[in-house]
C-alpha positions as a Python dict, from the first residue, in 0.01 Angstrom:
ca = {
    (1, 'M'): (0, 0, 0),
    (2, 'A'): (35, 215, -252),
    (3, 'L'): (48, 519, 0),
    (4, 'K'): (367, 300, 177),
    (5, 'L'): (514, 256, -187),
    (6, 'L'): (489, 627, -272),
    (7, 'K'): (630, 754, 57),
    (8, 'A'): (958, 498, -3),
    (9, 'I'): (969, 655, -336),
    (10, 'W'): (913, 1008, -236),
    (11, 'F'): (1215, 986, 34),
    (12, 'L'): (1447, 829, -211),
    (13, 'S'): (1393, 1098, -466),
    (14, 'M'): (1457, 1350, -187),
    (15, 'L'): (1771, 1210, -98),
    (16, 'A'): (1856, 1183, -450),
    (17, 'T'): (1751, 1565, -499),
    (18, 'L'): (2008, 1648, -208),
    (19, 'V'): (2284, 1461, -347),
    (20, 'A'): (2260, 1631, -688),
    (21, 'L'): (2216, 1969, -520),
    (22, 'L'): (2556, 1876, -295),
    (23, 'Y'): (2740, 1748, -653),
    (24, 'V'): (2596, 2044, -869),
    (25, 'Y'): (2722, 2297, -591),
    (26, 'A'): (3075, 2151, -526),
    (27, 'G'): (3118, 2197, -924),
    (28, 'L'): (2981, 2520, -971),
    (29, 'P'): (3203, 2823, -1045),
    (30, 'H'): (3197, 3142, -755),
    (31, 'E'): (2964, 3334, -1021),
    (32, 'V'): (2672, 3115, -1158),
    (33, 'L'): (2529, 3218, -1481),
    (34, 'I'): (2131, 3187, -1463),
    (35, 'Q'): (2045, 3381, -1746),
    (36, 'D'): (2272, 3474, -2074),
    (37, 'D'): (2106, 3703, -2327),
    (38, 'T'): (2234, 3974, -2558),
    (39, 'E'): (2106, 4273, -2309),
    (40, 'A'): (2143, 4125, -1977),
    (41, 'R'): (2350, 3866, -1796),
    (42, 'V'): (2228, 3721, -1459),
    (43, 'T'): (2458, 3578, -1215),
    (44, 'I'): (2436, 3479, -859),
    (45, 'S'): (2689, 3345, -644),
    (46, 'N'): (2702, 2995, -592),
    (47, 'E'): (2652, 3013, -199),
    (48, 'L'): (2310, 3192, -292),
    (49, 'F'): (2196, 2907, -552),
    (50, 'F'): (2283, 2663, -295),
    (51, 'Y'): (2070, 2817, -35),
    (52, 'L'): (1803, 2899, -242),
    (53, 'A'): (1743, 2578, -417),
    (54, 'M'): (1798, 2413, -83),
    (55, 'M'): (1503, 2655, 78),
    (56, 'L'): (1297, 2547, -240),
    (57, 'I'): (1355, 2184, -229),
    (58, 'A'): (1293, 2203, 193),
    (59, 'I'): (983, 2379, 132),
    (60, 'S'): (826, 2137, -127),
    (61, 'N'): (938, 1854, 33),
    (62, 'A'): (787, 1966, 413),
    (63, 'M'): (443, 2024, 220),
    (64, 'V'): (417, 1635, 227),
    (65, 'Y'): (394, 1677, 598),
    (66, 'V'): (165, 1922, 602),
    (67, 'I'): (-84, 1773, 342),
    (68, 'A'): (-21, 1443, 569),
    (69, 'K'): (-148, 1633, 878),
    (70, 'V'): (-457, 1827, 751),
    (71, 'F'): (-586, 1526, 525),
    (72, 'K'): (-540, 1230, 734),
    (73, 'R'): (-836, 1079, 637),
    (74, 'D'): (-805, 1152, 247),
    (75, 'E'): (-568, 883, 163),
    (76, 'D'): (-601, 942, -234),
    (77, 'L'): (-486, 1295, -198),
    (78, 'R'): (-190, 1196, 7),
    (79, 'I'): (-81, 959, -255),
    (80, 'W'): (-150, 1190, -532),
    (81, 'F'): (57, 1458, -344),
    (82, 'Y'): (316, 1245, -288),
    (83, 'G'): (349, 1151, -639),
    (84, 'L'): (370, 1528, -742),
    (85, 'V'): (614, 1613, -513),
    (86, 'I'): (822, 1305, -653),
    (87, 'A'): (740, 1485, -1017),
    (88, 'L'): (903, 1824, -875),
    (89, 'N'): (1209, 1623, -705),
    (90, 'I'): (1282, 1457, -1085),
    (91, 'F'): (1262, 1852, -1214),
    (92, 'F'): (1468, 1989, -960),
    (93, 'I'): (1738, 1717, -1040),
    (94, 'I'): (1732, 1781, -1377),
    (95, 'G'): (1706, 2162, -1350),
    (96, 'M'): (2027, 2179, -1105),
    (97, 'N'): (2230, 1948, -1334),
    (98, 'F'): (2106, 2182, -1655),
    (99, 'I'): (2251, 2501, -1458),
    (100, 'S'): (2564, 2288, -1361),
    (101, 'L'): (2630, 2188, -1755),
    (102, 'Y'): (2551, 2549, -1849),
    (103, 'N'): (2797, 2663, -1583),
    (104, 'S'): (3070, 2423, -1713),
    (105, 'E'): (3336, 2517, -1994),
    (106, 'E'): (3199, 2175, -2190),
    (107, 'K'): (3092, 2247, -2546),
    (108, 'F'): (2741, 2080, -2540),
    (109, 'D'): (2416, 2085, -2759),
    (110, 'Y'): (2151, 2234, -2539),
    (111, 'D'): (1858, 2138, -2764),
    (112, 'R'): (1898, 1761, -2661),
    (113, 'I'): (1863, 1829, -2338),
    (114, 'A'): (1539, 2037, -2398),
    (115, 'V'): (1340, 1717, -2428),
    (116, 'I'): (1433, 1603, -2071),
    (117, 'I'): (1337, 1947, -1938),
    (118, 'Y'): (1001, 1990, -2092),
    (119, 'G'): (927, 1608, -2034),
    (120, 'S'): (977, 1671, -1652),
    (121, 'L'): (778, 1998, -1690),
    (122, 'G'): (486, 1807, -1888),
    (123, 'L'): (528, 1519, -1605),
    (124, 'I'): (426, 1782, -1325),
    (125, 'I'): (154, 1932, -1543),
    (126, 'L'): (21, 1576, -1605),
    (127, 'W'): (40, 1473, -1237),
    (128, 'A'): (-110, 1807, -1111),
    (129, 'G'): (-383, 1747, -1374),
    (130, 'A'): (-499, 1406, -1261),
    (131, 'W'): (-630, 1483, -938),
    (132, 'P'): (-922, 1702, -1061),
    (133, 'V'): (-976, 1435, -1332),
    (134, 'Y'): (-964, 1163, -1061),
    (135, 'A'): (-1210, 1393, -806),
    (136, 'I'): (-1463, 1426, -1123),
    (137, 'Y'): (-1457, 1054, -1202),
    (138, 'K'): (-1498, 952, -829),
    (139, 'R'): (-1766, 1188, -784),
    (140, 'L'): (-1968, 1102, -1113),
    (141, 'K'): (-1891, 703, -1012),
    (142, 'F'): (-2061, 771, -650),
    (143, 'K'): (-2338, 990, -815),
    (144, 'F'): (-2433, 679, -1053),
    (145, 'L'): (-2393, 421, -810),
    (146, 'V'): (-2655, 639, -560),
}
């Protein structure tokens, strides 16, 4: 049941990520500012940004199918991996919207969005760290029951 629920949430998060990418791409200027330091400014074209982001999103979401085929019997791992990709999709949405906001000509206090960006990174780290903890717990529980 949990696997079916996470599959549905993953599919919706994938669709939301693609919608966010299209929305951000429509509002980007021709040259997208990626880094703005005093020594160097890094810009790329909006087409390159779109295709790089699309490739990153496609590869990370396609890994769900690879994991599902390779680990057919390990439902717990598949559940965990669906959750990890959902967390990645949340980070992609937040990151793309931040780049869009940064390239807009609006005045914005960027310190306010740092909590959201670091929170989504923390979610990825927390979810990625949950699998080893769960695997150790499962092994110890099995060892004590035998």
